[in-house]
Amino acid sequence: MEVNSPLIEILLENKSKILEIGKYNEGEFEELLNALTEAEKERHLILDKIKELHKIDLKKIQTDSGLSEKTILCNIEYLKELGLLGFINEHPRFFKEIIENSDTKGVFPSTQIIKEKNLCCGCGLCVSICPVNAIDYSEGTFEIDNDLCINCGLCYSVCPRSFFPKVLDQLEENHDPNIKFSESLKYYRDVFTAQTTAERIKSVAQDGGIVTSLIKAAFQQKYINGSFAVTVGAEPLKPLPILLENEGDLLKTAGTKYTNAPILKIFHDAKDHDKIAVIGTPCIMKALKKLSFFPIGKPFYDNIVLKIGLLCMESFDYESIVNLLKNEFNVFPSDVKKMDIDKGQFIIYDQASNISNIPIKRIKKYGRFGCFFCDDLTAEHSDISVGSIGSEPGWSTVIIRTKKGADFFQKALDMNMITKKDLEEKGKSFNELSRIAKSKIKHYVEQRRVKMLEQKPDKRIKNFDEVPYGLTDEMMKMETQRCLQCGLPLCITGCPVNIRIPEFIKLLKEGKQIQALYKIKASNLLPAICGRVCPQETQCEQSCLLGSLGEPIAIGYLERYIADWERKNKLKECPECAPPTGIKVAVIGSGPAGLACAGELAMRGYDVTIFEAFHAGGGVLSYGIPEFRLPKEIVKDEIETLKMLDVKINYNAIIGKTLTIDDLKEMGYKAFFIGVGAGLPTFIKVDGLNLNGVLTANEFLTRSNLMKAFRFPEYDTPIKIGKVITVIGGGNVALDSARTALRLGADRVIIVYRRSETEMPARREEYHHAVEEGIEFQFLTNPVRFIGDENGNVKQMEVIQMKLGKPDESGRRRPIPIENSEYLIDTDTIIVAVGTKANPVLTKSIPDLQLNKWGYIEANEDGQTNIEEIFAGGDIVTGSATVISAMGAGKKAAKAIDEYLQKKYSIK
Ligand code: FAD
């Protein structure tokens, strides 16, 4: 069969570049291609079979292809990850979207994703396998040189963190009668505690000196002619992978074991050594295991004759070790002789033989969170695993995994290089080892994200009640179980107000609702609001590691759950405030930016008053976002929390009109935060804008929400809409307008959006809700003019079809009109929701205040403007954005105001 896979084509296209780099000569390159072609043939065979059967029938594929079950299962996993089994609903599990959107089906992306997601385990295999030396692994992480990279995806396909076919977890020697099983060690032949007999080794090597002795024995027996190890690099303890060619250099390798070194980075350099030993952590062993299936054999996997696994101590790179030593022991790596772990303590021996220790728990935060991909403490894919857990100081725990490992260990005993004692499997030490091994096991069960219950679409379009019902206690529990409790949680950095997300989820999981509530409120006083309207999919949830594997934790749902729990239990928790400073600060605008700023300032002890132009607080939360998405009772309730912090609110106060900043200064205010939003509607330039029935979304939503038109006749402020409503725009405002119009009684609601569904800025959840409710979407369509009847009422909208060109400054693809594609839409109401801009009422009253060319306030990172006592944040600085980003800006500015006032008025 002629097989020309995209990967082989890429390699062929880049042949001269590859040969020029010199990693492969002509013959080796041919060998590589042949090996890949062979593998590709198998993969095609399996793919064709699945296509023919239209399902995975293992037995049938095995009979028809003659391939082993393991080969078939591994290939299926590869095919799935390449996105080639979508036709039978087998989708990539890891980094689904990136793979599905890749330009070349059949080629994996580069390991850049692993780097971006901070998942690198530091094995270095990608460096070794890259045919053009485009990956550099030096400073504890790797860099990809995009000019050199040929996008062949070889690196990703061998990376143990990209995906790992489950079948590779099967034990090495299936039918070995001597294999025993334990829940935590999975499978093994024997467990001992052992130490070296050589005094010299004892004095320099860690624990019992077993690894050094085993490698020494292997060299002496000519069982190996090379061994990968880690030695002390240019800086003390900085790991440097080396290839040992004889026992002479062995002692150099002692002392570096706790760092995770890119030991496989030099694998390719050892191609002339055909009997290699590899020593490494579980990730290294896992990388090798994956390579054992990868079809390139020599100079990689086939040359390995012995694998000695080290027990995992989380995934520490050099940087983390330096930080750990500095922060916890106040020493530098050069002061350290060796490091050890014993009885739950992390121990360091310094050059003067002093011993210091701290609990292991404390060192965890320095490890890389990539470890969450692995539940292996004991390097189960090795021939022999060695570590200190379970043994007394000066001794090592040795777990024999394979027959090869057993024979080899026996040889070292026979050579009198090692002494051993039995480790009783029912004894205390064995239990300790099992307990720690078990604690490493992360319950990585694939669990679906909970689905929130909602009002049915046909029912909800007739009322303004909230659409989702929230999570039940059971659902909350299920969802909290899914959280991986990452060591370095990216979700926190994804949240503009940095809520300690894993901590509140853990508290919830433990049933500590009140503590969970405090944990959230320490960073966010408006959780009921944020849990409902934040675009979590582009913030905290986007950064969630589980998202790479399928579905991120429903952080927003959990946030809403805890806030609703507080309301349900009629509690009103608010954080403690610092003692009063007696200094007055004015916050202008009661939108999310103003509320967050006021809350933070109050907690810092300031006397805060909010000045709000409307008769109700909340800004867009009250007048923009409709009741069915954010009940106004909730907004009111959250504002109450601020009142508990003694924040005062002056309604109907338009600063710049009824009062000026100078008036406020005279009233004793020492600093000002401007959070007046960007509420001035933008219009589009089309004929017919003045026709009756053409409204801006601002007017429409304010009349419905703030003036309570939706509760007519209870409120005597109706709003007239027709039967067919057309809304122009693709953001939250457009969707809110469309869904409000539907609930107010429209027969048909159409959204006209000039880009495609992918570019729509609206929250995904709201888009799905709108689709379910029957809102019609006309994508890639733009209005040309509005047409009226003889009475000046709108009756039609002329639109033109668009296509997408190259990305514009917003990063989204620019819509371009398609000539002669105009058509008419019959409509009796048009709502324009194409954005808003800065309202100049306040800014005009402060002539010295620096604005940008669009009229937004210029402020620095901390929100300070060119006038030192005036700070600003939220939409009035950034232009229309999100609730949480406005809150983040408000909080940041509060901190800066605090610093400014402390300095200016010498507050302690
Ligand atoms: P605003 O919320 O606009 O508040 C400004 C406040 O200042 C107002 O109360 C205003 O009355 C007051 N004010 C103005 N001028 C003066 C003055 N001179 N004197 C005194 N007070 C004054 N974001 C999301 O994250 N999720 C969503 O689902 C979402 N949906 C939205 C739906 C709609 C319809 C709209 C319009 C926006 C939506 N947004 C959403 C965006 C989000 O609401 C805003 O980014 C956010 O409210 C901005 O907060 P802010 O505090 O800067 O301003």
mmCIF file of C-alpha atoms in Angstrom, residues 424-702:
data_model
loop_
_atom_site.group_PDB
_atom_site.id
_atom_site.type_symbol
_atom_site.label_atom_id
_atom_site.label_comp_id
_atom_site.label_asym_id
_atom_site.label_seq_id
_atom_site.Cartn_x
_atom_site.Cartn_y
_atom_site.Cartn_z
ATOM 1 C CA GLU A 424 7.686 -6.813 55.322
ATOM 2 C CA GLU A 425 4.676 -6.265 53.159
ATOM 3 C CA LYS A 426 2.498 -6.157 56.221
ATOM 4 C CA GLY A 427 5.052 -4.105 58.117
ATOM 5 C CA LYS A 428 4.985 -0.437 59.064
ATOM 6 C CA SER A 429 7.497 0.700 56.424
ATOM 7 C CA PHE A 430 5.624 -0.954 53.607
ATOM 8 C CA ASN A 431 2.425 0.622 54.839
ATOM 9 C CA GLU A 432 4.094 4.028 54.832
ATOM 10 C CA LEU A 433 5.207 3.516 51.234
ATOM 11 C CA SER A 434 1.724 2.367 50.231
ATOM 12 C CA ARG A 435 0.072 5.263 52.003
ATOM 13 C CA ILE A 436 2.186 7.865 50.191
ATOM 14 C CA ALA A 437 1.825 6.069 46.865
ATOM 15 C CA LYS A 438 -1.946 6.068 47.329
ATOM 16 C CA SER A 439 -2.011 9.740 48.218
ATOM 17 C CA LYS A 440 -0.334 10.454 44.882
ATOM 18 C CA ILE A 441 -3.143 8.750 43.002
ATOM 19 C CA LYS A 442 -5.302 11.500 41.601
ATOM 20 C CA HIS A 443 -8.788 10.393 40.880
ATOM 21 C CA TYR A 444 -8.672 11.098 37.289
ATOM 22 C CA VAL A 445 -11.975 9.547 36.482
ATOM 23 C CA GLU A 446 -13.547 11.162 33.504
ATOM 24 C CA GLN A 447 -16.620 12.794 34.938
ATOM 25 C CA ARG A 448 -18.976 14.967 33.000
ATOM 26 C CA ARG A 449 -19.406 18.566 34.049
ATOM 27 C CA VAL A 450 -22.740 19.063 35.789
ATOM 28 C CA LYS A 451 -25.534 20.523 33.713
ATOM 29 C CA MET A 452 -27.627 23.170 35.405
ATOM 30 C CA LEU A 453 -31.382 22.684 35.325
ATOM 31 C CA GLU A 454 -33.271 25.413 33.475
ATOM 32 C CA GLN A 455 -36.741 26.564 32.672
ATOM 33 C CA LYS A 456 -37.914 24.930 29.467
ATOM 34 C CA PRO A 457 -37.629 27.265 26.449
ATOM 35 C CA ASP A 458 -41.336 27.192 25.513
ATOM 36 C CA LYS A 459 -42.261 28.180 29.077
ATOM 37 C CA ARG A 460 -39.549 30.723 29.767
ATOM 38 C CA ILE A 461 -40.185 32.848 26.665
ATOM 39 C CA LYS A 462 -43.475 33.813 28.301
ATOM 40 C CA ASN A 463 -42.015 35.069 31.560
ATOM 41 C CA PHE A 464 -39.124 37.115 32.925
ATOM 42 C CA ASP A 465 -38.103 34.608 35.609
ATOM 43 C CA GLU A 466 -34.502 33.556 35.756
ATOM 44 C CA VAL A 467 -33.640 30.879 33.190
ATOM 45 C CA PRO A 468 -31.199 28.592 35.086
ATOM 46 C CA TYR A 469 -32.274 27.222 38.478
ATOM 47 C CA GLY A 470 -28.789 26.855 39.970
ATOM 48 C CA LEU A 471 -27.106 23.724 41.295
ATOM 49 C CA THR A 472 -28.600 21.365 43.846
ATOM 50 C CA ASP A 473 -26.425 20.270 46.805
ATOM 51 C CA GLU A 474 -25.828 16.952 45.067
ATOM 52 C CA MET A 475 -24.731 18.628 41.838
ATOM 53 C CA MET A 476 -22.414 20.931 43.754
ATOM 54 C CA LYS A 477 -20.796 17.920 45.428
ATOM 55 C CA MET A 478 -20.324 16.137 42.117
ATOM 56 C CA GLU A 479 -18.753 19.160 40.512
ATOM 57 C CA THR A 480 -16.353 19.855 43.382
ATOM 58 C CA GLN A 481 -15.104 16.248 43.103
ATOM 59 C CA ARG A 482 -13.825 17.018 39.620
ATOM 60 C CA CYS A 483 -11.467 19.794 40.684
ATOM 61 C CA LEU A 484 -7.835 18.668 40.430
ATOM 62 C CA GLN A 485 -6.714 21.109 43.142
ATOM 63 C CA CYS A 486 -3.732 22.097 41.015
ATOM 64 C CA GLY A 487 -0.545 23.147 42.800
ATOM 65 C CA LEU A 488 -0.180 26.293 40.688
ATOM 66 C CA PRO A 489 -3.785 26.978 39.734
ATOM 67 C CA LEU A 490 -4.113 28.860 36.476
ATOM 68 C CA CYS A 491 -7.815 29.535 37.142
ATOM 69 C CA ILE A 492 -6.811 32.144 39.738
ATOM 70 C CA THR A 493 -4.741 34.028 37.197
ATOM 71 C CA GLY A 494 -7.593 33.736 34.715
ATOM 72 C CA CYS A 495 -9.904 35.587 37.138
ATOM 73 C CA PRO A 496 -9.577 39.375 36.985
ATOM 74 C CA VAL A 497 -10.137 39.635 40.765
ATOM 75 C CA ASN A 498 -8.014 36.565 41.548
ATOM 76 C CA ILE A 499 -10.565 34.622 43.602
ATOM 77 C CA ARG A 500 -8.797 31.734 45.385
ATOM 78 C CA ILE A 501 -10.829 29.294 43.311
ATOM 79 C CA PRO A 502 -9.365 25.892 44.251
ATOM 80 C CA GLU A 503 -9.534 26.822 47.934
ATOM 81 C CA PHE A 504 -13.216 27.739 47.851
ATOM 82 C CA ILE A 505 -13.991 24.615 45.844
ATOM 83 C CA LYS A 506 -12.117 22.468 48.373
ATOM 84 C CA LEU A 507 -14.056 24.070 51.238
ATOM 85 C CA LEU A 508 -17.314 23.417 49.414
ATOM 86 C CA LYS A 509 -16.305 19.820 48.828
ATOM 87 C CA GLU A 510 -15.660 19.445 52.552
ATOM 88 C CA GLY A 511 -19.100 20.847 53.287
ATOM 89 C CA LYS A 512 -17.681 24.077 54.766
ATOM 90 C CA GLN A 513 -20.076 26.470 53.035
ATOM 91 C CA ILE A 514 -19.544 29.418 55.309
ATOM 92 C CA GLN A 515 -15.756 29.254 54.972
ATOM 93 C CA ALA A 516 -16.138 28.914 51.212
ATOM 94 C CA LEU A 517 -18.275 32.034 51.203
ATOM 95 C CA TYR A 518 -15.673 33.978 53.161
ATOM 96 C CA LYS A 519 -12.973 32.757 50.824
ATOM 97 C CA ILE A 520 -14.853 34.180 47.808
ATOM 98 C CA LYS A 521 -15.901 37.376 49.479
ATOM 99 C CA ALA A 522 -12.313 38.132 50.416
ATOM 100 C CA SER A 523 -11.759 38.776 46.686
ATOM 101 C CA ASN A 524 -15.235 39.422 45.340
ATOM 102 C CA LEU A 525 -18.143 41.013 47.159
ATOM 103 C CA LEU A 526 -20.579 40.275 44.320
ATOM 104 C CA PRO A 527 -20.446 36.490 43.831
ATOM 105 C CA ALA A 528 -24.165 36.060 43.060
ATOM 106 C CA ILE A 529 -23.764 38.509 40.175
ATOM 107 C CA CYS A 530 -20.460 37.218 38.858
ATOM 108 C CA GLY A 531 -21.604 33.612 39.138
ATOM 109 C CA ARG A 532 -24.424 34.554 36.775
ATOM 110 C CA VAL A 533 -23.008 36.938 34.220
ATOM 111 C CA CYS A 534 -19.234 36.529 34.055
ATOM 112 C CA PRO A 535 -17.951 35.102 30.787
ATOM 113 C CA GLN A 536 -16.165 32.301 32.666
ATOM 114 C CA GLU A 537 -15.493 30.487 29.408
ATOM 115 C CA THR A 538 -12.965 33.156 28.453
ATOM 116 C CA GLN A 539 -11.607 33.730 31.959
ATOM 117 C CA CYS A 540 -11.184 31.328 34.897
ATOM 118 C CA GLU A 541 -12.719 28.327 33.137
ATOM 119 C CA GLN A 542 -10.615 28.905 30.055
ATOM 120 C CA SER A 543 -7.504 28.499 32.186
ATOM 121 C CA CYS A 544 -8.777 25.387 33.960
ATOM 122 C CA LEU A 545 -6.564 22.422 33.237
ATOM 123 C CA LEU A 546 -9.569 20.144 32.917
ATOM 124 C CA GLY A 547 -10.651 22.223 29.949
ATOM 125 C CA SER A 548 -7.701 20.817 28.038
ATOM 126 C CA LEU A 549 -9.019 17.370 28.734
ATOM 127 C CA GLY A 550 -12.615 18.082 27.849
ATOM 128 C CA GLU A 551 -14.780 20.123 30.162
ATOM 129 C CA PRO A 552 -13.501 22.685 32.651
ATOM 130 C CA ILE A 553 -14.816 22.874 36.211
ATOM 131 C CA ALA A 554 -18.064 24.836 36.321
ATOM 132 C CA ILE A 555 -16.501 27.585 38.449
ATOM 133 C CA GLY A 556 -19.278 30.078 37.710
ATOM 134 C CA TYR A 557 -21.958 27.593 38.740
ATOM 135 C CA LEU A 558 -20.171 26.904 42.022
ATOM 136 C CA GLU A 559 -19.719 30.599 42.698
ATOM 137 C CA ARG A 560 -23.418 31.136 42.108
ATOM 138 C CA TYR A 561 -24.247 28.110 44.288
ATOM 139 C CA ILE A 562 -22.461 29.488 47.323
ATOM 140 C CA ALA A 563 -23.917 32.974 46.906
ATOM 141 C CA ASP A 564 -27.429 31.509 46.552
ATOM 142 C CA TRP A 565 -26.796 29.304 49.594
ATOM 143 C CA GLU A 566 -26.070 32.468 51.568
ATOM 144 C CA ARG A 567 -29.352 34.048 50.447
ATOM 145 C CA LYS A 568 -31.324 30.874 51.021
ATOM 146 C CA ASN A 569 -30.008 30.654 54.555
ATOM 147 C CA LYS A 570 -30.703 34.343 55.123
ATOM 148 C CA LEU A 571 -27.099 35.013 56.005
ATOM 149 C CA LYS A 572 -25.253 38.147 55.161
ATOM 150 C CA GLU A 573 -21.571 37.618 55.431
ATOM 151 C CA CYS A 574 -19.113 40.392 54.891
ATOM 152 C CA PRO A 575 -15.426 40.645 55.555
ATOM 153 C CA GLU A 576 -13.935 42.565 58.468
ATOM 154 C CA CYS A 577 -12.997 46.220 57.940
ATOM 155 C CA ALA A 578 -9.774 47.875 59.035
ATOM 156 C CA PRO A 579 -10.112 50.563 61.755
ATOM 157 C CA PRO A 580 -11.538 53.851 60.342
ATOM 158 C CA THR A 581 -9.029 56.266 58.853
ATOM 159 C CA GLY A 582 -11.532 59.142 58.946
ATOM 160 C CA ILE A 583 -10.676 59.991 55.328
ATOM 161 C CA LYS A 584 -13.513 60.524 52.845
ATOM 162 C CA VAL A 585 -13.389 59.052 49.360
ATOM 163 C CA ALA A 586 -15.999 59.654 46.644
ATOM 164 C CA VAL A 587 -16.861 56.915 44.170
ATOM 165 C CA ILE A 588 -18.757 58.123 41.109
ATOM 166 C CA GLY A 589 -21.000 55.535 39.522
ATOM 167 C CA SER A 590 -22.472 52.444 41.166
ATOM 168 C CA GLY A 591 -21.736 49.925 38.432
ATOM 169 C CA PRO A 592 -19.501 46.942 39.122
ATOM 170 C CA ALA A 593 -16.343 49.081 38.982
ATOM 171 C CA GLY A 594 -17.681 51.575 41.532
ATOM 172 C CA LEU A 595 -19.140 48.901 43.809
ATOM 173 C CA ALA A 596 -15.912 46.880 43.867
ATOM 174 C CA CYS A 597 -13.822 49.974 44.492
ATOM 175 C CA ALA A 598 -16.131 51.173 47.274
ATOM 176 C CA GLY A 599 -16.136 47.770 48.992
ATOM 177 C CA GLU A 600 -12.368 47.454 48.911
ATOM 178 C CA LEU A 601 -11.871 51.003 50.202
ATOM 179 C CA ALA A 602 -14.375 50.452 53.013
ATOM 180 C CA MET A 603 -12.550 47.301 54.044
ATOM 181 C CA ARG A 604 -9.396 49.390 54.184
ATOM 182 C CA GLY A 605 -11.053 51.742 56.653
ATOM 183 C CA TYR A 606 -12.111 54.675 54.426
ATOM 184 C CA ASP A 607 -15.332 56.653 54.701
ATOM 185 C CA VAL A 608 -16.813 55.964 51.266
ATOM 186 C CA THR A 609 -19.785 57.564 49.503
ATOM 187 C CA ILE A 610 -21.026 56.444 46.096
ATOM 188 C CA PHE A 611 -22.659 59.112 43.882
ATOM 189 C CA GLU A 612 -25.047 57.591 41.350
ATOM 190 C CA ALA A 613 -26.924 59.411 38.582
ATOM 191 C CA PHE A 614 -29.886 57.007 38.558
ATOM 192 C CA HIS A 615 -32.411 56.305 41.279
ATOM 193 C CA ALA A 616 -31.102 52.733 41.649
ATOM 194 C CA GLY A 617 -27.634 51.241 42.004
ATOM 195 C CA GLY A 618 -25.806 48.611 39.979
ATOM 196 C CA GLY A 619 -25.193 50.387 36.660
ATOM 197 C CA VAL A 620 -25.605 48.009 33.745
ATOM 198 C CA LEU A 621 -26.422 45.248 36.220
ATOM 199 C CA SER A 622 -29.677 47.082 36.923
ATOM 200 C CA TYR A 623 -30.584 48.875 33.736
ATOM 201 C CA GLY A 624 -28.879 46.707 31.091
ATOM 202 C CA ILE A 625 -28.888 43.027 31.966
ATOM 203 C CA PRO A 626 -32.465 41.698 31.994
ATOM 204 C CA GLU A 627 -34.264 40.130 34.918
ATOM 205 C CA PHE A 628 -34.269 36.627 33.395
ATOM 206 C CA ARG A 629 -30.475 36.648 33.452
ATOM 207 C CA LEU A 630 -29.862 38.615 36.623
ATOM 208 C CA PRO A 631 -32.798 39.171 38.987
ATOM 209 C CA LYS A 632 -32.715 42.705 40.354
ATOM 210 C CA GLU A 633 -33.382 41.402 43.880
ATOM 211 C CA ILE A 634 -29.921 39.882 43.705
ATOM 212 C CA VAL A 635 -28.319 43.134 42.620
ATOM 213 C CA LYS A 636 -30.083 44.899 45.489
ATOM 214 C CA ASP A 637 -28.970 42.241 47.897
ATOM 215 C CA GLU A 638 -25.342 42.459 46.902
ATOM 216 C CA ILE A 639 -25.454 46.238 47.236
ATOM 217 C CA GLU A 640 -26.737 45.639 50.798
ATOM 218 C CA THR A 641 -23.420 43.930 51.611
ATOM 219 C CA LEU A 642 -21.710 47.226 50.846
ATOM 220 C CA LYS A 643 -24.049 49.053 53.163
ATOM 221 C CA MET A 644 -22.975 46.635 55.912
ATOM 222 C CA LEU A 645 -19.470 47.940 55.323
ATOM 223 C CA ASP A 646 -20.878 51.446 55.988
ATOM 224 C CA VAL A 647 -20.653 52.541 52.362
ATOM 225 C CA LYS A 648 -23.188 55.352 51.726
ATOM 226 C CA ILE A 649 -24.985 55.766 48.392
ATOM 227 C CA ASN A 650 -26.313 59.104 47.120
ATOM 228 C CA TYR A 651 -28.783 58.440 44.304
ATOM 229 C CA ASN A 652 -29.926 60.964 41.661
ATOM 230 C CA ALA A 653 -26.555 62.705 41.832
ATOM 231 C CA ILE A 654 -25.154 63.412 38.368
ATOM 232 C CA ILE A 655 -21.562 64.417 38.962
ATOM 233 C CA GLY A 656 -20.636 67.058 36.387
ATOM 234 C CA LYS A 657 -24.203 68.456 36.506
ATOM 235 C CA THR A 658 -25.838 68.422 39.952
ATOM 236 C CA LEU A 659 -22.439 68.408 41.686
ATOM 237 C CA THR A 660 -18.880 68.832 40.437
ATOM 238 C CA ILE A 661 -15.623 67.297 41.613
ATOM 239 C CA ASP A 662 -14.751 70.713 43.102
ATOM 240 C CA ASP A 663 -17.991 70.630 45.102
ATOM 241 C CA LEU A 664 -17.033 67.219 46.384
ATOM 242 C CA LYS A 665 -13.584 68.486 47.320
ATOM 243 C CA GLU A 666 -15.222 71.234 49.324
ATOM 244 C CA MET A 667 -17.322 68.587 51.027
ATOM 245 C CA GLY A 668 -14.065 67.058 52.272
ATOM 246 C CA TYR A 669 -13.446 64.214 49.820
ATOM 247 C CA LYS A 670 -9.731 63.555 49.430
ATOM 248 C CA ALA A 671 -9.729 61.087 46.541
ATOM 249 C CA PHE A 672 -12.110 60.160 43.725
ATOM 250 C CA PHE A 673 -12.832 57.043 41.750
ATOM 251 C CA ILE A 674 -14.648 57.517 38.449
ATOM 252 C CA GLY A 675 -16.568 54.439 37.338
ATOM 253 C CA VAL A 676 -19.237 55.976 35.161
ATOM 254 C CA GLY A 677 -19.228 53.274 32.480
ATOM 255 C CA ALA A 678 -19.596 53.828 28.761
ATOM 256 C CA GLY A 679 -23.313 54.251 28.383
ATOM 257 C CA LEU A 680 -23.663 56.532 25.376
ATOM 258 C CA PRO A 681 -25.218 54.562 22.501
ATOM 259 C CA THR A 682 -23.451 54.267 19.169
ATOM 260 C CA PHE A 683 -25.521 54.625 16.006
ATOM 261 C CA ILE A 684 -24.924 53.184 12.596
ATOM 262 C CA LYS A 685 -24.760 55.331 9.503
ATOM 263 C CA VAL A 686 -27.774 54.206 7.485
ATOM 264 C CA ASP A 687 -30.783 55.982 6.008
ATOM 265 C CA GLY A 688 -33.975 55.694 8.001
ATOM 266 C CA LEU A 689 -32.492 55.956 11.467
ATOM 267 C CA ASN A 690 -35.158 58.463 12.455
ATOM 268 C CA LEU A 691 -38.112 56.258 11.573
ATOM 269 C CA ASN A 692 -40.600 55.336 14.285
ATOM 270 C CA GLY A 693 -39.813 51.876 15.645
ATOM 271 C CA VAL A 694 -36.027 52.296 15.507
ATOM 272 C CA LEU A 695 -34.534 52.171 19.010
ATOM 273 C CA THR A 696 -31.152 51.829 20.603
ATOM 274 C CA ALA A 697 -30.623 48.828 22.841
ATOM 275 C CA ASN A 698 -29.842 51.207 25.734
ATOM 276 C CA GLU A 699 -33.212 52.846 25.539
ATOM 277 C CA PHE A 700 -35.050 49.578 25.004
ATOM 278 C CA LEU A 701 -33.352 47.715 27.847
ATOM 279 C CA THR A 702 -33.425 50.645 30.283
#
